[in-house]
Amino acid sequence: MVMPRIFFYGKIYLRYFGQYFKGRLAYRSDILIQMVFALSTQITSLVFIVIIFNHIPDINGWSYGEILFIYGFAQISIALFSMFFSNLIQLGRFYILDGNFDRVLLRPLPPLFQIIIERLDIGSFSTLAMGVGALLYAAAKLDMSLSAVECLIFFGLVLSATLIFAGLVLILVSLTFWIKDPTGALAWPLMTVREFAKYPITIYTPALQVFLSWILPLAFTSFYPATLFLGREDYVLYVYLTPVIALLIWGLGILVWNLGLRRYESSGS
Amino acid sequence: MALIAVENLTKSYKTFKRKEGLKGAFINLFKREYEFVQAVDNISFHVESGEILGYIGPNGAGKSTTIKILTGILTPTAGEVAVNGLVPYKRRQQHVKNIGVVFGQRTQLWWDIAVIEAFTLLRDIYEVSKTDFQAQLKKFDEVLGIGPLLHIPVRKLSLGQRVRCDIAASLLHNPPVVFLDEPTIGLDVAVKSNIREFIKEMNASLGTTMILTTHDLSDIEYLCQRSLIIDQGKIIFDGDLQQAKDELARQRKIQVDLYERVDIDSIRDQLKVAELEFAGQNDYSLTISFNKDEISAIDIIQKILDLLHPRDIKIEEPTIETVVKEIYEKRSL
Ligand SMILES: Nc1ncnc2c1ncn2[C@@H]1O[C@H](COP(=O)(O)OP(=O)(O)OP(=O)(O)O)[C@@H](O)[C@H]1O
Ligand SMILES: [Mg+2]
């Protein structure tokens, strides 16, 4: 009996997931400390943001609740990226330079799939908790109530936003096949620029707005999809574009990845 | 058709020349000079089903490069390869289901998890049934003694323990073709013979086809009917090394220990052997080198017994090492 492939990959994903936790549990005290530490940093920054925004009732036509909502949305997509895709950043050092990519190529699974599932970042759970906290607080502030369908759309947009971010990272780290980069520096610009995308982009200069929409389209990971729930009509088109952009970026990412794969030269020993 | 076919295979690595120092590093950023390393240079060979092929050669000869191409890790620069009818680097995912690979230098297992966890993960990846898996584990425990290691995280295993687990892991899915790149490196005598035994058994009972790379020529003597010698990317020998030992090493040596010093020139005249000299510091021992096609050892010994009263006589057979060394040296002339 041949199990449909999608179930097979799902099963393997869960198996890696379970193994990862077992492996991490070997360092149980580390995990606890890490979690407590990360959570307290996140809570501090959340409190900080709440206080600051409370003093600025309105920026550029965006109310405090709206800004917090966008911020929370951005935080959630970043957290989901970190939890499920951040191992991509290890490609240069751990996989290519340290020779672990050979091992990956010897398994009958797609190499990209293996790298994504080999490590999770559960530390980002605290970022996620903070994003959800910010979002719920903002929603309460704005008297927002979502229907079941709207909730589904919300999850679809969060998924698209996560995939856009992950896809951009994929494109950048795939360049390590050409430019040997042990530090993961190729993904750094993304990590910096994503800070801008946590706020309504209308507060920036037009040039920066174009950059965030069409060059490194990080506005699609927070601002544009979030506006749907803020009742802003001006950006509806961008909301619909969000999943399309996610698909386009992944298409491009996989293309660059596959081209890079052919250049892989292993290492000397 | 041969199970493994390699035709005019060439692989060259592109590396860039690094300049020394800070200034050099700065220049590197803007101007890169590339160099090509011809690791494998137009080689061809076939391996039949059920064969254990020894693949030897000095450091940097191109052995691992060949193995990496055959296992689908690397794409060749030129030429063709097929394993089981598949081109490894084109149909990688399908290809690796049919092969087992061991790199003695580097583990294929996950560093942080226990051996048995890694095995069950592999079981799921290769879709091995639970009953087959249990049977395999039992077999590996009997021959490789891995039972006590199963619950230890891979990072805590010693080299020998790890290699045994790696071998077991590479064979869990019962692959018809196995590539072993220095599987006995750094192992103690007992583990080494254990592993050799296991390889031989696998080949005999399941007809597994194997390519074995090693610097320990006794592995080759024990396991391989046929060997390839590669040097600087070119194949310089293809055949049975045992046979080559007989053919190539015609020079043999007899060492004669004496009670007293004798006149070497007179013995040389009577023996009619040109190469005759004192060996060692005490002059009480003679070494006679002879070509076994020209004179037999029996004749020499008989004449010696007529002439002298030796204390002891030793005949030195050429070893496989000397044969291989001779082949390497002939090549570099
Ligand atoms: N990834 C790589 N990039 C650049 N050059 C490489 C790479 N791998 C191997 N080489 C070079 O190619 C040549 C062949 O290397 P290879 O690893 O195939 O040798 P080998 O026969 O396995 O040697 P050893 O017995 O030392 O393992 C060497 O000159 C080596 O420096
Ligand atoms: Mg090697």
XYZ file of C-alpha atoms and ligand atoms in Angstrom:
634
model
C 0.000 0.000 0.000
C 1.453 3.323 -1.012
C 0.827 6.108 1.450
C 0.004 9.361 -0.357
C 3.152 11.484 -0.394
C 1.637 14.402 1.455
C 0.894 12.200 4.453
C 4.363 10.760 4.284
C 5.944 14.220 4.432
C 3.556 15.251 7.190
C 4.518 12.204 9.197
C 8.232 12.810 8.697
C 7.764 16.434 9.733
C 6.112 15.368 12.975
C 8.774 12.725 13.596
C 11.553 15.303 13.266
C 9.563 17.623 15.472
C 9.314 14.957 18.188
C 12.998 14.069 17.884
C 13.931 17.703 18.131
C 12.102 18.038 21.420
C 13.631 14.857 22.779
C 17.053 16.135 21.805
C 16.378 19.482 23.467
C 15.043 17.878 26.607
C 18.504 16.505 27.199
C 19.370 20.079 28.103
C 16.228 20.638 30.154
C 17.500 23.324 32.498
C 18.892 25.271 29.534
C 15.480 25.343 27.934
C 13.783 26.606 31.056
C 16.289 29.369 31.582
C 16.102 30.302 27.916
C 12.318 30.443 27.996
C 12.128 32.461 31.182
C 14.748 34.859 29.913
C 13.162 35.297 26.485
C 9.699 35.730 27.969
C 10.846 38.404 30.387
C 12.590 40.358 27.621
C 9.459 40.195 25.524
C 7.232 41.303 28.376
C 9.521 44.227 29.091
C 9.430 45.408 25.488
C 5.669 44.949 25.358
C 5.210 47.067 28.486
C 7.578 49.623 26.987
C 5.609 49.848 23.767
C 2.280 50.094 25.615
C 3.632 52.975 27.680
C 5.149 54.845 24.732
C 2.108 54.513 22.532
C -0.145 55.552 25.349
C 1.513 58.947 25.267
C 1.191 59.374 21.527
C -2.493 59.112 20.807
C -2.233 59.470 17.037
C 0.582 59.225 14.461
C -0.049 60.228 10.907
C -3.710 59.320 11.160
C -3.093 55.959 12.844
C -4.568 55.490 16.272
C -2.713 53.830 19.109
C -4.829 50.653 18.851
C -4.209 50.386 15.106
C -0.456 50.769 15.461
C -0.377 48.118 18.146
C -2.432 45.785 15.971
C 0.004 46.140 13.066
C 2.892 45.690 15.451
C 1.355 42.516 16.879
C 0.698 41.124 13.406
C 4.322 41.706 12.415
C 5.533 40.110 15.627
C 3.435 36.983 15.003
C 4.728 36.438 11.474
C 8.307 36.982 12.645
C 7.818 34.523 15.498
C 6.326 31.874 13.214
C 9.203 32.349 10.804
C 11.727 31.928 13.613
C 10.015 28.866 14.989
C 9.643 26.948 11.753
C 12.098 28.324 9.207
C 15.014 29.879 11.029
C 17.283 26.875 10.440
C 17.626 28.204 6.867
C 20.075 30.737 8.255
C 22.408 27.869 9.201
C 22.927 26.921 5.551
C 26.283 28.664 5.128
C 28.044 27.625 8.310
C 26.522 24.408 9.651
C 25.484 22.809 6.372
C 27.828 23.947 3.612
C 31.050 24.790 5.450
C 30.849 22.160 8.162
C 29.923 19.513 5.619
C 26.521 18.568 7.000
C 25.016 19.124 3.591
C 26.550 15.854 2.361
C 24.516 13.991 4.952
C 21.369 15.822 3.872
C 21.973 14.882 0.229
C 22.302 11.207 1.140
C 18.724 10.999 2.428
C 15.759 10.324 0.149
C 14.019 13.575 1.064
C 14.209 16.996 -0.598
C 17.200 18.817 0.921
C 15.304 22.061 1.486
C 12.608 20.194 3.391
C 15.239 18.488 5.550
C 16.995 21.709 6.448
C 13.744 23.423 7.382
C 12.661 20.547 9.635
C 15.984 19.701 11.227
C 15.787 22.414 13.801
C 12.999 24.454 15.338
C 13.399 27.481 17.486
C 11.085 27.039 20.417
C 12.645 30.079 22.104
C 10.606 32.173 19.666
C 7.514 30.958 21.434
C 7.847 33.994 23.670
C 7.888 36.340 20.660
C 4.739 34.639 19.479
C 3.084 35.011 22.882
C 3.974 38.676 22.898
C 2.633 39.236 19.383
C -0.629 37.519 20.262
C -0.814 39.552 23.484
C -0.297 42.826 21.627
C -2.829 41.849 18.994
C -5.527 40.878 21.503
C -4.972 44.025 23.528
C -5.221 46.149 20.400
C -8.331 44.312 19.235
C -9.988 44.987 22.592
C -8.981 48.632 22.409
C -10.464 48.915 18.922
C -13.629 47.024 19.837
C -12.830 44.630 17.039
C -14.887 41.495 16.609
C -14.160 38.954 13.892
C -16.591 36.526 12.303
C -15.527 32.900 11.721
C -14.762 33.661 8.069
C -12.709 36.682 9.044
C -10.775 34.518 11.478
C -9.992 32.089 8.660
C -8.860 34.973 6.452
C -6.733 36.207 9.333
C -4.946 32.860 9.641
C -4.501 32.686 5.877
C -2.881 36.121 5.887
C -0.640 35.276 8.847
C 0.501 32.164 6.991
C 1.168 34.193 3.812
C 3.088 36.788 5.806
C 5.236 34.065 7.419
C 5.893 32.486 4.041
C 6.872 35.831 2.510
C 9.442 36.354 5.213
C 10.723 32.769 4.984
C 10.828 32.994 1.179
C 12.922 36.156 1.292
C 15.324 34.449 3.686
C 15.434 31.435 1.357
C 16.385 33.610 -1.621
C 19.125 35.368 0.326
C 20.651 32.283 1.986
C 20.581 30.353 -1.299
C 23.179 32.833 -2.499
C 25.616 31.054 -0.153
C 26.045 28.480 -2.906
C 27.774 31.224 -4.891
C 29.144 33.464 -2.161
C 30.665 31.338 0.576
C 29.312 33.001 3.687
C 29.952 31.359 7.038
C 28.174 34.022 9.095
C 24.670 34.049 7.666
C 25.327 37.748 6.959
C 23.336 37.536 3.750
C 20.126 37.477 5.767
C 21.097 40.352 8.054
C 19.679 43.234 5.969
C 16.345 41.481 6.210
C 16.546 41.313 9.979
C 17.177 45.056 10.179
C 14.686 46.185 7.595
C 11.963 44.097 9.183
C 11.960 46.511 12.133
C 10.566 49.212 9.812
C 7.761 46.936 8.742
C 6.360 46.775 12.252
C 4.802 50.233 11.895
C 2.348 51.803 9.425
C 4.505 52.445 6.380
C 2.731 55.750 5.587
C 4.890 57.343 8.272
C 7.975 56.850 6.042
C 9.210 58.720 2.968
C 7.695 57.604 -0.370
C 11.011 56.022 -1.394
C 11.106 53.860 1.683
C 7.469 52.940 1.158
C 8.241 51.727 -2.371
C 11.247 49.843 -1.058
C 9.207 48.079 1.619
C 6.458 47.217 -0.846
C 8.287 46.205 -4.020
C 11.986 45.628 -3.324
C 12.013 43.849 0.017
C 8.251 43.479 0.293
C 8.164 43.269 4.064
C 5.138 45.573 4.264
C 3.231 42.511 3.074
C 4.233 40.657 6.227
C 2.479 43.141 8.521
C 1.095 46.467 7.432
C -0.917 45.548 4.320
C -2.606 42.395 5.597
C -3.309 43.982 8.990
C -5.184 46.926 7.440
C -7.949 44.564 6.372
C -9.019 44.221 9.987
C -8.709 47.924 10.671
C -11.436 48.721 8.172
C -9.164 50.717 5.849
C -10.470 50.511 2.312
C -7.383 52.035 0.593
C -5.290 48.877 0.826
C -7.745 46.097 -0.116
C -5.843 45.354 -3.313
C -2.651 44.866 -1.330
C -4.419 42.465 1.006
C -5.388 40.271 -1.935
C -1.861 40.492 -3.281
C -0.361 39.122 -0.057
C -0.821 35.390 -0.801
C 0.123 35.968 -4.447
C 3.383 37.565 -3.381
C 4.024 34.691 -0.990
C 3.705 32.235 -3.878
C 5.863 34.338 -6.215
C 8.617 34.674 -3.631
C 8.637 30.960 -2.918
C 8.730 30.235 -6.622
C 11.742 32.485 -6.997
C 13.332 31.084 -3.824
C 13.049 27.505 -5.017
C 14.460 28.485 -8.397
C 17.516 30.140 -6.833
C 17.891 27.206 -4.432
C 17.858 24.650 -7.228
C 20.366 26.612 -9.292
C 22.604 26.871 -6.233
C 22.302 23.173 -5.468
C 23.990 22.328 -8.765
C 26.997 24.356 -7.727
C 27.443 22.551 -4.431
C 31.003 21.239 -4.196
C 31.099 19.511 -0.800
C 34.265 19.903 1.249
C 37.698 18.353 1.190
C 37.489 15.675 3.848
C 24.885 -4.329 -18.008
C 27.206 -3.547 -15.148
C 25.590 -2.441 -11.903
C 27.909 0.538 -11.617
C 29.192 2.107 -14.809
C 31.638 4.978 -14.913
C 32.611 6.392 -18.295
C 35.234 9.098 -18.844
C 34.411 10.660 -15.522
C 36.094 13.976 -14.754
C 35.668 16.274 -11.794
C 37.499 19.505 -11.273
C 36.964 21.773 -8.297
C 37.037 25.495 -8.728
C 38.791 27.144 -5.818
C 40.015 30.657 -5.501
C 43.548 31.529 -4.556
C 43.628 33.292 -1.233
C 46.181 35.990 -0.752
C 47.954 36.181 2.566
C 47.446 38.787 5.237
C 45.063 41.660 5.743
C 46.018 43.369 2.520
C 45.547 40.077 0.708
C 42.129 39.604 2.228
C 41.168 43.048 1.002
C 42.402 42.322 -2.516
C 40.470 39.021 -2.414
C 37.269 40.929 -1.987
C 37.597 42.581 -5.345
C 39.797 40.433 -7.482
C 39.575 36.709 -7.296
C 41.895 34.394 -9.106
C 40.499 30.976 -9.633
C 42.316 27.719 -9.739
C 41.042 24.391 -10.927
C 41.901 21.192 -9.080
C 41.512 18.187 -11.342
C 40.472 15.689 -8.652
C 39.254 12.960 -11.018
C 40.695 12.870 -14.502
C 38.861 10.932 -17.184
C 38.395 7.578 -15.458
C 36.262 4.639 -16.589
C 35.399 1.402 -14.847
C 32.545 -1.015 -14.312
C 31.478 -2.930 -11.231
C 29.408 -6.067 -11.580
C 26.609 -7.052 -9.255
C 27.883 -8.817 -6.137
C 31.444 -7.518 -6.458
C 33.449 -5.882 -3.653
C 35.714 -3.402 -5.379
C 38.719 -2.080 -3.497
C 39.428 1.549 -4.326
C 42.811 2.688 -3.149
C 45.317 5.420 -3.760
C 47.452 7.948 -1.910
C 45.986 10.931 -0.034
C 44.284 13.376 -2.338
C 44.143 10.889 -5.215
C 40.447 11.456 -5.873
C 38.820 8.505 -4.094
C 36.319 10.415 -1.983
C 35.506 12.633 -4.941
C 34.584 9.575 -7.005
C 32.457 8.211 -4.154
C 30.684 11.556 -3.780
C 29.789 11.543 -7.462
C 28.563 7.949 -7.322
C 26.410 8.737 -4.294
C 24.864 11.815 -5.900
C 26.479 14.421 -3.641
C 28.524 15.956 -6.431
C 27.819 16.639 -10.087
C 30.610 15.586 -12.453
C 32.384 18.117 -14.633
C 32.327 15.674 -17.558
C 31.580 12.052 -18.299
C 28.824 9.683 -17.303
C 27.957 7.537 -14.326
C 25.084 5.148 -13.725
C 24.323 3.095 -10.652
C 21.548 0.556 -10.945
C 20.536 2.252 -14.183
C 20.102 5.649 -12.503
C 22.243 8.738 -12.941
C 22.942 9.645 -9.294
C 23.010 13.429 -9.485
C 19.979 13.585 -11.781
C 17.714 11.208 -9.879
C 19.255 11.785 -6.486
C 16.269 11.073 -4.293
C 15.402 7.806 -5.989
C 19.048 6.810 -6.200
C 19.844 7.232 -2.511
C 17.021 4.854 -1.593
C 19.013 2.066 -3.237
C 22.372 2.768 -1.691
C 24.040 2.740 1.694
C 26.901 5.109 2.405
C 29.479 5.204 5.190
C 32.053 7.946 5.533
C 34.367 6.786 8.308
C 35.518 10.345 8.850
C 32.105 11.830 9.452
C 28.887 10.540 10.924
C 25.624 10.409 8.990
C 23.634 10.339 12.226
C 22.084 13.254 14.071
C 24.412 14.492 16.757
C 21.982 15.103 19.613
C 19.709 12.102 19.645
C 20.178 8.531 20.877
C 21.256 5.910 18.361
C 17.941 4.044 18.475
C 16.022 7.287 17.877
C 18.164 7.954 14.843
C 17.522 4.436 13.596
C 13.753 4.735 13.960
C 13.829 8.073 12.189
C 15.741 6.430 9.343
C 13.247 3.566 9.395
C 10.458 6.062 8.729
C 12.404 7.992 6.122
C 13.270 4.835 4.177
C 9.841 3.331 4.862
C 11.204 0.100 6.307
C 8.518 -2.099 7.872
C 8.582 -2.636 11.630
C 9.264 -6.380 11.330
C 12.131 -5.884 8.870
C 13.517 -3.191 11.130
C 13.511 -5.451 14.195
C 15.155 -8.240 12.213
C 17.856 -5.867 10.987
C 18.515 -4.557 14.488
C 18.898 -8.085 15.786
C 21.332 -8.974 13.018
C 23.403 -5.825 13.558
C 23.538 -6.464 17.252
C 24.804 -10.004 16.721
C 27.575 -9.054 14.347
C 28.444 -5.489 15.312
C 27.481 -5.625 18.993
C 25.547 -2.382 18.876
C 22.896 -3.448 21.423
C 24.492 -1.670 24.399
C 24.985 1.522 22.359
C 21.390 2.060 21.309
C 20.382 4.429 24.077
C 23.473 6.619 24.014
C 23.352 9.989 22.211
C 25.546 9.910 19.115
C 27.761 12.734 20.365
C 28.822 10.577 23.339
C 29.988 7.558 21.319
C 33.661 6.748 20.842
C 34.964 6.631 17.266
C 34.734 2.850 16.981
C 31.272 2.733 18.510
C 30.105 5.488 16.226
C 31.436 3.850 13.091
C 29.684 0.593 13.985
C 26.422 2.500 14.419
C 27.011 4.357 11.177
C 27.506 1.103 9.313
C 24.315 -0.303 10.806
C 22.432 2.901 9.928
C 23.577 2.796 6.326
C 22.314 -0.764 5.924
C 18.954 -0.544 7.713
C 17.052 -0.320 4.437
C 18.934 -3.259 2.943
C 20.476 -1.400 -0.005
C 21.785 -3.483 -2.920
C 24.764 -1.124 -3.363
C 27.004 0.102 -0.549
C 29.785 2.696 -0.609
C 32.306 2.545 2.212
C 34.778 5.422 2.367
C 37.448 4.527 4.917
C 35.115 2.576 7.222
C 38.019 1.205 9.265
C 39.877 4.455 9.883
C 41.102 4.787 13.447
C 39.581 1.522 14.669
C 41.236 -0.997 16.973
C 42.216 -4.431 15.690
C 39.202 -6.224 17.148
C 36.593 -3.779 15.827
C 38.352 -3.704 12.478
C 38.197 -7.456 12.042
C 34.611 -7.394 13.276
C 33.684 -4.949 10.566
C 35.563 -6.826 7.876
C 33.789 -10.005 8.889
C 30.463 -8.217 8.696
C 31.166 -6.770 5.257
C 32.205 -10.153 3.936
C 29.125 -11.801 5.422
C 26.771 -9.192 3.914
C 28.315 -9.631 0.525
C 28.161 -13.432 0.683
C 24.624 -13.781 2.024
C 22.860 -10.893 0.241
C 25.071 -10.363 -2.780
C 25.499 -6.703 -1.859
C 27.715 -4.818 -4.300
C 30.295 -2.642 -2.608
C 33.002 -0.114 -3.276
C 35.486 0.109 -0.437
C 38.021 2.870 0.061
C 40.763 2.316 2.601
C 44.390 2.970 3.456
C 44.612 -0.346 5.299
C 45.643 -2.797 2.629
C 44.829 -5.772 4.806
C 41.170 -4.753 4.396
C 41.715 -5.120 0.668
C 43.536 -8.431 1.017
C 40.726 -9.816 3.104
C 37.776 -8.496 1.133
C 38.532 -7.608 -2.449
C 39.070 -9.788 -5.470
C 39.532 -6.749 -7.587
C 41.013 -3.352 -6.820
C 41.454 -0.070 -8.575
C 44.386 2.143 -7.783
C 43.886 5.817 -8.465
C 46.615 8.423 -8.330
C 46.341 12.099 -9.193
C 42.882 11.456 -10.547
C 43.900 8.698 -12.952
C 43.426 4.962 -12.654
C 46.824 3.318 -12.719
C 45.842 -0.236 -11.876
C 42.726 -2.341 -12.294
C 42.865 -5.973 -11.240
C 43.594 -8.509 -8.543
C 46.240 -7.229 -6.153
C 47.103 -10.734 -4.957
C 47.916 -11.648 -8.518
C 49.788 -8.417 -8.958
C 51.775 -9.286 -5.881
C 52.980 -12.437 -7.573
C 53.619 -10.788 -10.906
C 55.008 -7.448 -9.955
C 57.158 -8.259 -6.997
C 59.672 -10.552 -8.591
C 62.386 -9.379 -6.265
C 62.458 -11.512 -3.146
C 64.850 -11.548 -0.260
C 66.551 -14.222 1.780
C 68.241 -13.287 4.997
C 70.916 -15.609 6.329
C 72.177 -15.261 9.912
C 75.720 -16.555 10.494
C 77.900 -17.528 13.421
C 80.932 -15.781 11.998
C 81.959 -13.310 9.373
C 82.523 -14.762 5.899
C 84.059 -13.559 2.679
C 81.181 -12.105 0.792
C 82.865 -11.998 -2.619
C 83.606 -15.683 -2.736
C 80.050 -16.531 -1.818
C 78.798 -14.197 -4.501
C 80.909 -15.976 -7.095
C 79.614 -19.362 -6.107
C 75.990 -18.402 -5.773
C 75.951 -16.414 -9.040
C 73.652 -13.867 -7.490
C 74.624 -10.267 -8.031
C 72.855 -8.666 -5.116
C 74.426 -10.005 -2.018
C 75.394 -7.903 0.903
C 75.806 -7.765 4.621
C 72.787 -6.547 6.443
C 72.667 -5.055 9.877
C 75.503 -3.674 11.901
C 77.146 -6.818 13.128
C 78.071 -8.272 9.715
C 76.846 -11.666 10.853
C 73.893 -11.572 8.590
C 73.644 -11.634 4.796
C 70.811 -10.414 2.646
C 70.375 -11.927 -0.771
C 68.034 -10.249 -3.211
C 67.075 -12.260 -6.234
C 64.667 -12.317 -9.104
C 62.430 -15.314 -8.673
C 62.219 -15.859 -12.425
C 65.976 -16.243 -12.698
C 66.700 -18.408 -9.720
C 64.496 -20.203 -7.232
C 64.685 -19.794 -3.492
C 65.233 -23.512 -3.093
C 68.397 -23.372 -5.232
C 69.779 -20.522 -3.213
C 69.099 -22.170 0.097
C 70.606 -25.418 -1.052
C 73.803 -23.672 -2.124
C 73.975 -21.761 1.092
C 73.693 -24.940 3.111
C 76.529 -26.417 1.050
C 78.767 -23.436 1.645
C 77.990 -22.244 5.149
C 76.641 -23.193 8.518
C 73.895 -20.684 8.969
C 72.244 -20.019 12.277
C 68.915 -19.100 10.731
C 67.346 -18.487 7.334
C 64.388 -16.228 6.649
C 62.576 -15.714 3.368
C 60.881 -12.405 2.877
C 57.769 -12.465 0.751
C 56.770 -9.191 -0.797
C 53.782 -7.740 1.012
C 50.798 -6.115 -0.587
C 52.150 -2.818 0.745
C 55.371 -3.194 -1.219
C 53.412 -4.056 -4.315
C 51.191 -1.029 -3.993
C 54.189 1.148 -3.228
C 55.867 -0.184 -6.325
C 52.816 0.685 -8.403
C 52.692 4.219 -6.949
C 56.403 4.680 -7.606
C 56.326 3.398 -11.138
C 53.603 5.932 -11.809
C 55.558 8.883 -10.506
C 58.602 8.082 -12.660
N 35.320 20.298 -1.891
C 36.520 20.466 -2.438
N 36.895 21.661 -2.911
C 38.092 21.826 -3.473
N 39.018 20.859 -3.627
C 38.712 19.635 -3.164
C 37.455 19.378 -2.543
N 37.420 18.073 -2.196
C 38.589 17.549 -2.577
N 39.384 18.474 -3.167
C 40.719 18.238 -3.750
O 40.589 17.212 -4.716
C 41.637 16.263 -4.622
C 41.072 14.868 -4.361
O 40.480 14.819 -3.085
P 39.754 13.530 -2.500
O 39.100 13.928 -1.248
O 38.894 12.935 -3.564
O 40.979 12.566 -2.213
P 41.034 11.135 -1.523
O 41.583 10.194 -2.536
O 39.725 10.792 -0.920
O 42.126 11.375 -0.396
P 42.243 10.802 1.102
O 42.869 9.485 0.990
O 43.156 11.789 1.750
O 40.867 10.777 1.686
C 42.559 16.795 -3.528
O 43.582 17.493 -4.152
C 41.691 17.735 -2.726
O 42.451 18.784 -2.199
Mg 39.026 10.526 1.095
